[in-house]
Each structure stands twice: as structure tokens, then as C-alpha cells.
mmCIF file of C-alpha atoms in Angstrom:
data_model
loop_
_atom_site.group_PDB
_atom_site.id
_atom_site.type_symbol
_atom_site.label_atom_id
_atom_site.label_comp_id
_atom_site.label_asym_id
_atom_site.label_seq_id
_atom_site.Cartn_x
_atom_site.Cartn_y
_atom_site.Cartn_z
ATOM 1 C CA MET A 12 -29.531 42.221 -31.930
ATOM 2 C CA ASN A 13 -29.959 41.923 -28.171
ATOM 3 C CA TRP A 14 -26.526 40.782 -26.944
ATOM 4 C CA LYS A 15 -27.828 40.512 -23.358
ATOM 5 C CA PHE A 16 -30.238 37.670 -24.039
ATOM 6 C CA TRP A 17 -28.224 35.443 -21.664
ATOM 7 C CA LYS A 18 -29.364 37.588 -18.747
ATOM 8 C CA LYS A 19 -33.045 36.922 -19.386
ATOM 9 C CA ASN A 20 -35.188 34.070 -18.158
ATOM 10 C CA ASN A 21 -37.916 32.324 -20.129
ATOM 11 C CA THR A 22 -40.333 35.206 -19.515
ATOM 12 C CA GLY A 23 -37.983 37.686 -21.102
ATOM 13 C CA GLU A 24 -37.293 39.472 -17.828
ATOM 14 C CA PRO A 25 -33.705 39.998 -16.639
ATOM 15 C CA LYS A 26 -32.601 37.450 -14.042
ATOM 16 C CA LYS A 27 -32.496 38.694 -10.495
ATOM 17 C CA LYS A 28 -29.065 39.051 -8.955
ATOM 18 C CA LYS A 29 -28.343 36.500 -6.220
ATOM 19 C CA SER A 30 -28.320 37.786 -2.685
ATOM 20 C CA LYS A 31 -25.127 37.614 -0.645
ATOM 21 C CA ALA A 32 -26.693 34.910 1.528
ATOM 22 C CA ARG A 33 -27.540 32.842 -1.555
ATOM 23 C CA GLU A 34 -24.034 33.267 -2.974
ATOM 24 C CA TRP A 35 -22.480 32.127 0.320
ATOM 25 C CA THR A 36 -24.873 29.189 0.548
ATOM 26 C CA ASP A 37 -24.037 28.045 -2.985
ATOM 27 C CA ALA A 38 -20.318 28.421 -2.323
ATOM 28 C CA ILE A 39 -20.520 26.416 0.914
ATOM 29 C CA ILE A 40 -22.547 23.630 -0.726
ATOM 30 C CA PHE A 41 -20.078 23.434 -3.608
ATOM 31 C CA ALA A 42 -17.109 23.341 -1.204
ATOM 32 C CA VAL A 43 -18.680 20.594 0.919
ATOM 33 C CA VAL A 44 -19.544 18.460 -2.117
ATOM 34 C CA ALA A 45 -16.089 18.931 -3.666
ATOM 35 C CA ALA A 46 -14.280 18.189 -0.387
ATOM 36 C CA THR A 47 -16.429 15.105 0.215
ATOM 37 C CA ILE A 48 -15.652 13.740 -3.258
ATOM 38 C CA ILE A 49 -11.919 14.312 -2.701
ATOM 39 C CA ARG A 50 -12.075 12.706 0.766
ATOM 40 C CA VAL A 51 -14.052 9.657 -0.375
ATOM 41 C CA PHE A 52 -12.382 8.919 -3.693
ATOM 42 C CA PHE A 53 -8.914 10.487 -3.681
ATOM 43 C CA ILE A 54 -7.142 11.460 -0.464
ATOM 44 C CA GLU A 55 -7.978 11.885 3.227
ATOM 45 C CA ALA A 56 -6.197 13.290 6.275
ATOM 46 C CA TYR A 57 -5.535 10.984 9.210
ATOM 47 C CA THR A 58 -4.043 11.501 12.685
ATOM 48 C CA ILE A 59 -1.917 8.980 14.601
ATOM 49 C CA PRO A 60 -3.718 8.537 17.952
ATOM 50 C CA SER A 61 -1.518 5.925 19.659
ATOM 51 C CA GLY A 62 2.037 4.636 19.828
ATOM 52 C CA SER A 63 1.396 1.251 18.203
ATOM 53 C CA MET A 64 3.463 2.169 15.105
ATOM 54 C CA GLU A 65 6.409 3.824 16.879
ATOM 55 C CA ARG A 66 8.908 4.774 15.790
ATOM 56 C CA SER A 67 7.808 4.540 12.171
ATOM 57 C CA LEU A 68 4.867 6.813 13.001
ATOM 58 C CA LEU A 69 4.572 8.929 16.144
ATOM 59 C CA VAL A 70 1.616 10.138 18.163
ATOM 60 C CA GLY A 71 0.744 13.542 16.719
ATOM 61 C CA ASP A 72 1.723 12.745 13.129
ATOM 62 C CA PHE A 73 -0.799 13.978 10.555
ATOM 63 C CA LEU A 74 -0.887 11.846 7.422
ATOM 64 C CA PHE A 75 -2.389 11.918 3.993
ATOM 65 C CA VAL A 76 -3.965 8.584 3.060
ATOM 66 C CA SER A 77 -4.439 7.696 -0.602
ATOM 67 C CA LYS A 78 -7.710 6.130 -1.684
ATOM 68 C CA VAL A 79 -6.596 5.637 -5.288
ATOM 69 C CA ASN A 80 -3.588 3.348 -4.735
ATOM 70 C CA TYR A 81 -5.702 0.334 -3.780
ATOM 71 C CA GLY A 82 -8.837 1.688 -5.458
ATOM 72 C CA ALA A 83 -11.392 3.907 -3.742
ATOM 73 C CA ARG A 84 -14.109 2.049 -1.867
ATOM 74 C CA ILE A 85 -17.628 3.048 -2.864
ATOM 75 C CA PRO A 86 -19.419 4.263 0.305
ATOM 76 C CA MET A 87 -21.275 1.371 1.894
ATOM 77 C CA THR A 88 -23.251 3.708 4.159
ATOM 78 C CA PRO A 89 -24.034 6.537 1.701
ATOM 79 C CA ILE A 90 -26.211 8.709 3.932
ATOM 80 C CA ALA A 91 -23.881 10.358 6.431
ATOM 81 C CA PHE A 92 -22.979 13.788 7.786
ATOM 82 C CA PRO A 93 -20.027 15.305 5.860
ATOM 83 C CA PHE A 94 -16.583 15.128 7.524
ATOM 84 C CA ALA A 95 -17.852 13.152 10.529
ATOM 85 C CA HIS A 96 -16.849 9.500 10.644
ATOM 86 C CA HIS A 97 -19.250 7.675 12.952
ATOM 87 C CA THR A 98 -20.067 10.150 15.746
ATOM 88 C CA MET A 99 -21.155 13.785 15.717
ATOM 89 C CA PRO A 100 -18.532 15.924 17.527
ATOM 90 C CA LEU A 101 -20.866 17.889 19.821
ATOM 91 C CA THR A 102 -23.941 15.760 20.353
ATOM 92 C CA GLY A 103 -22.230 12.363 20.443
ATOM 93 C CA THR A 104 -25.009 10.918 18.276
ATOM 94 C CA LYS A 105 -24.574 8.796 15.147
ATOM 95 C CA ALA A 106 -23.223 10.696 12.150
ATOM 96 C CA TYR A 107 -24.815 8.330 9.643
ATOM 97 C CA TRP A 108 -28.072 6.561 8.838
ATOM 98 C CA ASP A 109 -27.690 2.812 8.330
ATOM 99 C CA GLY A 110 -31.164 2.394 6.874
ATOM 100 C CA VAL A 111 -29.522 2.325 3.430
ATOM 101 C CA GLN A 112 -26.597 -0.080 2.919
ATOM 102 C CA TRP A 113 -24.770 -0.715 -0.359
ATOM 103 C CA LYS A 114 -22.766 -3.828 -1.213
ATOM 104 C CA TYR A 115 -18.987 -3.683 -1.085
ATOM 105 C CA ARG A 116 -17.514 -2.334 -4.317
ATOM 106 C CA ARG A 117 -14.124 -0.812 -5.058
ATOM 107 C CA LEU A 118 -12.883 1.200 -8.024
ATOM 108 C CA PRO A 119 -9.778 -0.070 -9.864
ATOM 109 C CA GLY A 120 -6.536 0.915 -8.147
ATOM 110 C CA PHE A 121 -2.915 1.400 -9.149
ATOM 111 C CA GLN A 122 -1.616 -1.492 -7.067
ATOM 112 C CA ASN A 123 -2.475 -4.354 -4.741
ATOM 113 C CA ILE A 124 -1.585 -4.317 -1.060
ATOM 114 C CA LYS A 125 2.002 -5.488 -0.646
ATOM 115 C CA ARG A 126 3.855 -6.817 2.378
ATOM 116 C CA ASN A 127 5.187 -3.990 4.566
ATOM 117 C CA ASP A 128 2.701 -1.429 3.226
ATOM 118 C CA ILE A 129 1.327 0.827 5.966
ATOM 119 C CA VAL A 130 -2.442 0.656 5.619
ATOM 120 C CA VAL A 131 -5.400 2.504 7.144
ATOM 121 C CA PHE A 132 -8.443 0.301 7.651
ATOM 122 C CA ASN A 133 -11.663 -0.122 9.606
ATOM 123 C CA LEU A 134 -11.182 -2.155 12.778
ATOM 124 C CA PRO A 135 -12.715 -5.601 12.045
ATOM 125 C CA VAL A 136 -13.915 -6.134 15.632
ATOM 126 C CA GLY A 137 -15.393 -2.628 15.674
ATOM 127 C CA ASP A 138 -18.718 -3.981 14.435
ATOM 128 C CA THR A 139 -20.034 -4.034 18.011
ATOM 129 C CA VAL A 140 -19.086 -1.317 20.494
ATOM 130 C CA ALA A 141 -19.621 -0.615 24.194
ATOM 131 C CA LEU A 142 -20.087 3.160 24.030
ATOM 132 C CA GLU A 143 -18.827 3.868 27.543
ATOM 133 C CA ASN A 144 -15.639 1.807 27.076
ATOM 134 C CA GLN A 145 -14.519 2.023 23.452
ATOM 135 C CA ASP A 146 -10.817 1.595 24.227
ATOM 136 C CA VAL A 147 -11.436 -2.109 24.796
ATOM 137 C CA SER A 148 -12.984 -4.431 22.221
ATOM 138 C CA TYR A 149 -16.563 -5.455 22.975
ATOM 139 C CA TYR A 150 -15.550 -9.082 22.454
ATOM 140 C CA THR A 151 -12.712 -8.750 24.962
ATOM 141 C CA LEU A 152 -15.149 -7.317 27.500
ATOM 142 C CA VAL A 153 -17.506 -10.257 26.924
ATOM 143 C CA ARG A 154 -14.702 -12.771 27.427
ATOM 144 C CA GLN A 155 -13.644 -11.016 30.634
ATOM 145 C CA LEU A 156 -17.027 -10.164 32.188
ATOM 146 C CA GLY A 157 -19.574 -12.305 30.400
ATOM 147 C CA TRP A 158 -22.207 -11.293 27.849
ATOM 148 C CA LYS A 159 -24.927 -10.498 30.366
ATOM 149 C CA ALA A 160 -22.736 -8.275 32.542
ATOM 150 C CA VAL A 161 -21.422 -6.306 29.548
ATOM 151 C CA ASN A 162 -24.863 -5.746 28.059
ATOM 152 C CA ASN A 163 -26.255 -4.670 31.428
ATOM 153 C CA GLN A 164 -23.358 -2.343 32.213
ATOM 154 C CA TYR A 165 -22.813 -0.651 28.846
ATOM 155 C CA THR A 166 -24.765 0.816 25.954
ATOM 156 C CA ILE A 167 -24.118 -1.558 23.057
ATOM 157 C CA ILE A 168 -24.341 -0.425 19.427
ATOM 158 C CA THR A 169 -23.377 -1.924 16.064
ATOM 159 C CA ARG A 170 -21.623 -0.122 13.213
ATOM 160 C CA PRO A 171 -21.483 -0.787 9.446
ATOM 161 C CA VAL A 172 -18.117 -1.740 7.928
ATOM 162 C CA ASP A 173 -17.185 1.749 6.677
ATOM 163 C CA LYS A 174 -18.205 3.405 9.951
ATOM 164 C CA ARG A 175 -16.025 1.275 12.208
ATOM 165 C CA GLU A 176 -13.019 2.869 13.879
ATOM 166 C CA ASN A 177 -10.128 3.757 11.556
ATOM 167 C CA ILE A 178 -6.740 2.371 12.620
ATOM 168 C CA ILE A 179 -3.323 2.033 10.983
ATOM 169 C CA LYS A 180 -0.889 -0.902 10.931
ATOM 170 C CA ARG A 181 1.745 -2.510 8.740
ATOM 171 C CA CYS A 182 0.736 -5.344 6.421
ATOM 172 C CA ILE A 183 2.815 -8.356 7.436
ATOM 173 C CA GLY A 184 1.058 -10.990 5.345
ATOM 174 C CA ILE A 185 -1.073 -10.859 2.192
ATOM 175 C CA ALA A 186 -3.739 -13.300 1.032
ATOM 176 C CA GLY A 187 -2.360 -16.832 0.763
ATOM 177 C CA ASP A 188 0.650 -16.260 3.047
ATOM 178 C CA THR A 189 1.480 -18.537 5.965
ATOM 179 C CA ILE A 190 2.240 -16.458 9.073
ATOM 180 C CA SER A 191 3.869 -17.458 12.339
ATOM 181 C CA MET A 192 5.969 -15.863 15.071
ATOM 182 C CA SER A 193 8.781 -17.366 17.100
ATOM 183 C CA ASN A 194 10.453 -15.617 20.048
ATOM 184 C CA GLY A 195 9.296 -12.225 18.767
ATOM 185 C CA LEU A 196 10.426 -12.826 15.176
ATOM 186 C CA VAL A 197 7.789 -12.943 12.425
ATOM 187 C CA VAL A 198 8.086 -15.745 9.877
ATOM 188 C CA VAL A 199 6.332 -15.353 6.501
ATOM 189 C CA ASN A 200 6.112 -18.419 4.250
ATOM 190 C CA GLY A 201 8.959 -20.018 6.194
ATOM 191 C CA LYS A 202 11.247 -16.989 5.848
ATOM 192 C CA PRO A 203 12.166 -14.896 8.937
ATOM 193 C CA GLU A 204 11.215 -11.229 8.586
ATOM 194 C CA PRO A 205 13.201 -9.108 11.070
ATOM 195 C CA LEU A 206 11.510 -5.988 12.421
ATOM 196 C CA ALA A 207 12.544 -2.794 10.636
ATOM 197 C CA ASN A 208 14.947 -0.467 12.450
ATOM 198 C CA ALA A 209 12.073 1.861 13.331
ATOM 199 C CA GLY A 210 10.137 -0.887 15.116
ATOM 200 C CA LYS A 211 10.279 -1.332 18.906
ATOM 201 C CA MET A 212 10.703 -4.465 21.006
ATOM 202 C CA PRO A 213 11.132 -4.982 24.781
ATOM 203 C CA TYR A 214 14.651 -5.488 26.127
ATOM 204 C CA LYS A 215 16.161 -6.274 29.518
ATOM 205 C CA ILE A 216 19.428 -4.438 30.206
ATOM 206 C CA GLU A 217 21.757 -5.602 33.001
ATOM 207 C CA PHE A 218 24.206 -3.052 34.426
ATOM 208 C CA SER A 219 27.658 -3.833 35.791
ATOM 209 C CA THR A 220 27.088 -1.330 38.609
ATOM 210 C CA ALA A 221 24.140 0.089 40.527
ATOM 211 C CA GLU A 222 25.428 3.639 40.065
ATOM 212 C CA VAL A 223 23.983 4.354 36.634
ATOM 213 C CA ASN A 224 22.450 7.535 35.323
ATOM 214 C CA VAL A 225 19.442 6.227 33.374
ATOM 215 C CA LYS A 226 19.134 9.600 31.649
ATOM 216 C CA VAL A 227 21.864 8.330 29.338
ATOM 217 C CA LEU A 228 19.381 5.691 28.147
ATOM 218 C CA THR A 229 16.398 8.020 27.850
ATOM 219 C CA ASP A 230 18.541 10.451 25.851
ATOM 220 C CA LEU A 231 19.031 7.624 23.353
ATOM 221 C CA GLY A 232 15.258 7.356 23.032
ATOM 222 C CA LEU A 233 14.636 4.296 25.240
ATOM 223 C CA GLU A 234 11.332 4.198 27.116
ATOM 224 C CA GLY A 235 11.443 2.146 30.304
ATOM 225 C CA SER A 236 12.174 1.916 34.023
ATOM 226 C CA MET A 237 14.291 0.085 36.578
ATOM 227 C CA ILE A 238 13.061 -3.486 37.154
ATOM 228 C CA GLY A 239 15.773 -4.470 39.630
ATOM 229 C CA PRO A 240 18.836 -3.079 41.454
ATOM 230 C CA ASN A 241 21.032 -3.459 38.379
ATOM 231 C CA SER A 242 18.519 -4.028 35.580
ATOM 232 C CA TYR A 243 16.426 -1.849 33.323
ATOM 233 C CA GLY A 244 13.458 -2.778 31.124
ATOM 234 C CA ALA A 245 12.828 -0.716 28.017
ATOM 235 C CA PHE A 246 11.213 -0.598 24.599
ATOM 236 C CA ALA A 247 13.761 0.210 21.924
ATOM 237 C CA THR A 248 14.577 -0.027 18.238
ATOM 238 C CA ALA A 249 17.468 -2.049 16.828
ATOM 239 C CA GLU A 250 19.309 1.211 16.179
ATOM 240 C CA MET A 251 18.965 2.271 19.832
ATOM 241 C CA ILE A 252 20.120 -1.132 21.067
ATOM 242 C CA ALA A 253 23.245 -0.929 18.909
ATOM 243 C CA LYS A 254 24.183 2.282 20.752
ATOM 244 C CA VAL A 255 23.340 0.816 24.170
ATOM 245 C CA LYS A 256 25.724 -2.088 23.557
ATOM 246 C CA GLN A 257 28.597 0.400 23.300
ATOM 247 C CA LEU A 258 28.007 1.803 26.812
ATOM 248 C CA ASP A 259 30.712 0.659 29.251
ATOM 249 C CA PHE A 260 28.295 0.127 32.170
ATOM 250 C CA VAL A 261 26.090 -2.343 30.248
ATOM 251 C CA LYS A 262 26.826 -5.924 31.326
ATOM 252 C CA SER A 263 24.301 -7.782 29.175
ATOM 253 C CA LEU A 264 21.306 -7.121 26.968
ATOM 254 C CA THR A 265 18.539 -9.598 26.115
ATOM 255 C CA LEU A 266 15.289 -9.500 24.182
ATOM 256 C CA ASP A 267 12.494 -9.768 26.764
ATOM 257 C CA VAL A 268 9.849 -11.929 25.076
ATOM 258 C CA ALA A 269 7.339 -14.523 26.222
ATOM 259 C CA ALA A 270 8.326 -18.193 26.235
ATOM 260 C CA PRO A 271 6.791 -20.585 23.691
ATOM 261 C CA GLY A 272 3.768 -22.493 24.934
ATOM 262 C CA VAL A 273 2.694 -19.812 27.427
ATOM 263 C CA ASP A 274 -0.930 -18.984 26.624
ATOM 264 C CA ASP A 275 -1.843 -15.276 26.808
ATOM 265 C CA GLY A 276 -5.505 -16.259 26.897
ATOM 266 C CA ASN A 277 -6.780 -13.234 24.992
ATOM 267 C CA LEU A 278 -5.323 -13.805 21.545
ATOM 268 C CA PHE A 279 -6.783 -14.877 18.242
ATOM 269 C CA THR A 280 -7.938 -17.664 17.867
ATOM 270 C CA TYR A 281 -9.083 -17.972 21.524
ATOM 271 C CA ASP A 282 -8.656 -21.731 21.113
ATOM 272 C CA PRO A 283 -7.553 -23.531 24.306
ATOM 273 C CA ASN A 284 -5.762 -26.088 22.134
ATOM 274 C CA ARG A 285 -3.488 -23.375 20.735
ATOM 275 C CA LYS A 286 -1.082 -22.119 23.408
ATOM 276 C CA TRP A 287 -0.164 -18.852 21.706
ATOM 277 C CA ASN A 288 1.152 -15.509 22.927
ATOM 278 C CA ILE A 289 2.181 -12.212 21.335
ATOM 279 C CA ASP A 290 5.715 -13.495 20.661
ATOM 280 C CA ASN A 291 4.927 -17.071 19.651
ATOM 281 C CA PHE A 292 1.955 -18.094 17.516
ATOM 282 C CA GLY A 293 0.912 -19.891 14.348
ATOM 283 C CA PRO A 294 1.304 -20.981 11.743
ATOM 284 C CA VAL A 295 -1.914 -19.681 10.181
ATOM 285 C CA ILE A 296 -2.780 -19.378 6.496
ATOM 286 C CA VAL A 297 -4.211 -15.983 5.524
ATOM 287 C CA PRO A 298 -7.403 -16.641 3.480
ATOM 288 C CA LYS A 299 -7.311 -15.851 -0.220
ATOM 289 C CA LYS A 300 -10.217 -15.337 -2.592
ATOM 290 C CA GLY A 301 -10.958 -18.733 -4.175
ATOM 291 C CA TRP A 302 -9.069 -20.700 -1.504
ATOM 292 C CA THR A 303 -10.983 -23.662 -0.078
ATOM 293 C CA VAL A 304 -10.637 -24.687 3.568
ATOM 294 C CA LYS A 305 -11.954 -27.805 5.288
ATOM 295 C CA LEU A 306 -14.578 -27.284 7.974
ATOM 296 C CA ASP A 307 -13.395 -29.214 11.014
ATOM 297 C CA SER A 308 -12.468 -28.747 14.665
ATOM 298 C CA ASN A 309 -8.922 -27.684 13.750
ATOM 299 C CA THR A 310 -9.738 -24.980 11.208
ATOM 300 C CA MET A 311 -12.959 -23.520 12.594
ATOM 301 C CA PRO A 312 -11.389 -21.623 15.529
ATOM 302 C CA VAL A 313 -9.229 -19.849 12.924
ATOM 303 C CA TYR A 314 -11.739 -19.171 10.146
ATOM 304 C CA TYR A 315 -15.163 -19.208 11.808
ATOM 305 C CA ARG A 316 -15.481 -15.418 12.166
ATOM 306 C CA ALA A 317 -14.258 -14.757 8.625
ATOM 307 C CA ILE A 318 -16.793 -17.191 7.149
ATOM 308 C CA ARG A 319 -19.734 -16.135 9.318
ATOM 309 C CA THR A 320 -19.246 -12.433 10.083
ATOM 310 C CA TYR A 321 -17.092 -11.026 7.283
ATOM 311 C CA GLU A 322 -18.551 -13.082 4.435
ATOM 312 C CA GLY A 323 -22.117 -13.135 5.763
ATOM 313 C CA ASN A 324 -22.845 -16.838 6.046
ATOM 314 C CA LYS A 325 -24.908 -18.739 8.555
ATOM 315 C CA LEU A 326 -22.517 -21.217 10.126
ATOM 316 C CA GLU A 327 -23.242 -23.523 13.040
ATOM 317 C CA LYS A 328 -22.325 -26.961 14.275
ATOM 318 C CA VAL A 329 -25.140 -29.466 14.706
ATOM 319 C CA GLY A 330 -23.863 -32.592 16.403
ATOM 320 C CA ASN A 331 -20.667 -33.433 14.540
ATOM 321 C CA VAL A 332 -21.784 -31.768 11.298
ATOM 322 C CA TRP A 333 -21.085 -28.172 10.235
ATOM 323 C CA MET A 334 -24.140 -26.518 8.682
ATOM 324 C CA LEU A 335 -23.382 -23.778 6.157
ATOM 325 C CA ASN A 336 -26.479 -21.743 5.315
ATOM 326 C CA ASP A 337 -28.614 -24.615 6.680
ATOM 327 C CA LYS A 338 -26.888 -27.233 4.509
ATOM 328 C CA PRO A 339 -24.295 -29.821 5.591
ATOM 329 C CA ALA A 340 -20.815 -28.774 4.462
ATOM 330 C CA THR A 341 -17.291 -30.105 4.742
ATOM 331 C CA GLU A 342 -15.462 -27.188 3.114
ATOM 332 C CA TYR A 343 -15.780 -23.494 2.299
ATOM 333 C CA THR A 344 -14.349 -21.328 -0.521
ATOM 334 C CA PHE A 345 -13.529 -17.737 0.438
ATOM 335 C CA LYS A 346 -15.049 -14.824 -1.471
ATOM 336 C CA MET A 347 -12.566 -12.143 -0.372
ATOM 337 C CA ASN A 348 -8.865 -11.623 0.165
ATOM 338 C CA TYR A 349 -7.574 -11.105 3.719
ATOM 339 C CA TYR A 350 -4.459 -9.621 5.304
ATOM 340 C CA TRP A 351 -2.420 -9.946 8.497
ATOM 341 C CA MET A 352 -1.680 -6.572 10.139
ATOM 342 C CA MET A 353 0.769 -5.736 12.943
ATOM 343 C CA GLY A 354 2.102 -2.626 14.654
ATOM 344 C CA ASP A 355 5.809 -1.776 14.593
ATOM 345 C CA ASN A 356 5.753 -1.236 18.357
ATOM 346 C CA ARG A 357 5.164 -4.948 18.794
ATOM 347 C CA HIS A 358 4.386 -5.095 22.521
ATOM 348 C CA ASN A 359 2.114 -2.037 22.471
ATOM 349 C CA SER A 360 -0.109 -2.867 19.531
ATOM 350 C CA ILE A 361 -3.591 -4.389 19.375
ATOM 351 C CA ASP A 362 -3.431 -6.001 15.953
ATOM 352 C CA SER A 363 -4.087 -9.254 14.061
ATOM 353 C CA ARG A 364 -2.584 -11.221 16.945
ATOM 354 C CA PHE A 365 -5.645 -10.162 18.945
ATOM 355 C CA TRP A 366 -8.469 -9.905 16.374
ATOM 356 C CA GLY A 367 -7.346 -12.017 13.430
ATOM 357 C CA PHE A 368 -7.594 -11.364 9.711
ATOM 358 C CA LEU A 369 -8.334 -8.062 7.984
ATOM 359 C CA PRO A 370 -10.977 -8.480 5.220
ATOM 360 C CA GLU A 371 -10.377 -6.547 2.009
ATOM 361 C CA ASP A 372 -13.693 -4.679 2.317
ATOM 362 C CA HIS A 373 -12.350 -3.017 5.506
ATOM 363 C CA VAL A 374 -9.352 -1.448 3.710
ATOM 364 C CA VAL A 375 -9.516 2.375 3.577
ATOM 365 C CA GLY A 376 -6.263 3.349 1.880
ATOM 366 C CA LYS A 377 -2.478 3.546 1.816
ATOM 367 C CA ALA A 378 -0.545 5.962 4.041
ATOM 368 C CA LEU A 379 1.501 8.278 1.790
ATOM 369 C CA PHE A 380 3.345 10.964 3.765
ATOM 370 C CA ILE A 381 3.362 13.042 6.947
ATOM 371 C CA TRP A 382 2.306 16.638 6.277
ATOM 372 C CA MET A 383 2.452 17.842 9.899
ATOM 373 C CA SER A 384 3.681 16.470 13.239
ATOM 374 C CA PHE A 385 3.018 17.847 16.738
ATOM 375 C CA ASP A 386 4.798 16.867 19.945
ATOM 376 C CA SER A 387 2.378 17.538 22.808
ATOM 377 C CA GLU A 388 5.285 17.606 25.285
ATOM 378 C CA GLY A 389 7.203 20.228 23.351
ATOM 379 C CA SER A 390 7.088 23.968 24.030
ATOM 380 C CA TRP A 391 6.295 26.797 21.640
ATOM 381 C CA PHE A 392 7.933 26.096 18.269
ATOM 382 C CA GLY A 393 9.326 22.891 19.748
ATOM 383 C CA LYS A 394 5.847 21.386 19.482
ATOM 384 C CA ILE A 395 6.321 21.021 15.732
ATOM 385 C CA ARG A 396 8.611 18.164 14.693
ATOM 386 C CA TRP A 397 10.129 20.029 11.769
ATOM 387 C CA ASN A 398 12.192 17.047 10.595
ATOM 388 C CA ARG A 399 9.003 15.034 9.986
ATOM 389 C CA LEU A 400 7.139 17.558 7.827
ATOM 390 C CA PHE A 401 6.337 16.161 4.353
ATOM 391 C CA LYS A 402 8.203 12.981 5.209
ATOM 392 C CA GLY A 403 7.360 9.978 3.069
ATOM 393 C CA ILE A 404 6.107 6.758 4.698
ATOM 394 C CA HIS A 405 7.928 3.546 3.861
#
């Protein structure tokens, strides 16, 4: 019997041995496909780019984000370059083709999003982008400069849901919750929710003498500057403030927040009848799948974008009547769950206070743990924050 039949093709001839180039090509293709499947459906690396979550998460932290906890989202823009999110690294061109778009679907997960979860998601207002000024929301630019000026000055593009910028925040409210904020304190369903010890707030510190070495404060981790002869303004955690109170040259210490009724002018819901600011706003009800809201002048500033943009309806006001998909309507029932997201560094975070609700189809995954952390201001081995390696995220 010919025991080497497995080496022959259909013609009976022995199969040709693959060339080195072919072997490398096959190996690379397999690695790319395997890594893409892992990245899309299981786990993905993420880098903290800004200080909006300090001190829970620091600039330079490298995280692993789980896709399976909440259920992996099926790619909505399936034709894309591997490992590039929305822009090619060298050419600056689009890393995807939006000619094919799939409906939002998500595999079953292990859990639902809970309050205080740290979540990675696509920026809801990242649907339209001014390429030359991506640090500022396109909608903010339009409110500041006007639509015509922005569109004449910048190159404007649109992005599908799963190709919008990835950001990370803490979930403060889940679908159905009533959220408000009073003097810097978040209130969820009528219950005050103090900021965790790792979260930062602005404080004003009065000294009993002008001869103070502020290095004592910076050594405690405070970030700030002198705002008067005997006063210092700083962002600090509750733990830092407890230590500051024990210093003998500190005369008084107050939370430096905006007064109620002072309108910031650039906050969700952009309604002149709602005089809200980053420390005082609400209450607002976070939409829940199956929840029905009345369509009137009071609710529309809050829910208009969710109904029209996120849920894909045609919504306009004709006279005194709201027209929903060209039909008169007095109410609307939501198709998705929504969330309210905020950064732990409350006065240095662009979050739901600025852009509103997070739709469930924008959710990427749950932050699990820090696998590496670099301090750009450190030197040599000091650049690695060794105490943060493989640290869990809570």
C-alpha cells in the first residue's frame, strides 16, 4: 500500500512544497485574521489619551477592554483596514469603506452595564467631524462660528457609528434613571452619589500667611496655581483634600463650583430655558427601551437628537404640531437603551453634560485592567508606573 497518498494531488503527482514567501504570506494572513477576530469579538487594547478620568485612570495607561462582558458588537462597517480605527496612520485617509453598512446587532453578554462601570464607547457627537480641528466637536464649532463659516473653513466628513472616536468615561446613570447635579454633587434617582476618592474636583485654598511653599501642595498631588496673594486654586481628590486640611498654614478650604442658575451656554440641552452649568443641571430622565415620552416644547430639547439622529427618525415641527416620519405625533417610544457618562476629573471632562445621552449601539466594551502605564515626564525606568501594571479597574 502507498502510505504517502496524502502527499499527492488529484493527478497523482506529489504536491509541490510551498515557497518561503508563500509560507510567510499564509502565516501573516492567519495572524491578521486571528488578531482581528480577537480584537472585534473578545478583547482590545486601549490607551488613555487625556486626563478626564484622573485619578482613576492616568494619561499613558494602557488598558484591555472586554467585548464579551456586554456582548460583542457585530461590525457595522465590515469593510475596513485591519487594526486601523477610522484613519490610516501614514496617509491620513479613511481606513474603512462605508458603502456597506450593517444594522446594529450585539452578541449576548455576561452582564448589563451597571452604574459606576468604566466603559469605552464611540463618541455620539463624532458623527460629523471638522478634520482640521478634531479636538472640538463639530456642533460646538457651529454654535460658536455658524454653519457657513465652519463649512467654509474646515473639511467636513461624516463617520459611521463604529468608526467614531473611541473615548472612556464612567457610567453614572443607566436607562430609566433620573439624573441631576447640585453644587458639583451628582444625584441619581433622588439619592446623592459622592465622587469616588480617585475623582478630582476644583478647590479654593486660603492660606493664613503669604509665605507658603506651594511645593508642599504639589507633593501631595494637587494640580493648580496661585489665584491671589493668599489663595491657591487646585484640582484634587477627596483623599488629597483630607491631607491638606491637616496643614497648619491652611486657613480655609472650599469647593470651587459654579452657582446654580448660571448658564454655561454650551451644555446639553442647549435650551435657553434651562439655565444649567457643569455643576448644576437636570433633572433629566435617561431614555429606556420601551419608554414613551411626550413630544412637546419641554421634552424636545432633551430628546430630539436621540429620536432623530440615534434612532433614525424624521422629526420636525410644523406649526404647533410635531411630525414624526411625516405623520402627526404626540409621543414617541424609544427603541434603544441609553446611558449617562461622566469623567472622574469632573471639571476637565467633555461628557454627557456637553453631548447628552450615550446610545447602546455606541458601546464598545468594559475596561478590565491596566497592563502597562507610561509617565511621559519620568526618566529612564521612572517612565514606567510599576505600581499600576496589571491593576484592575473598579
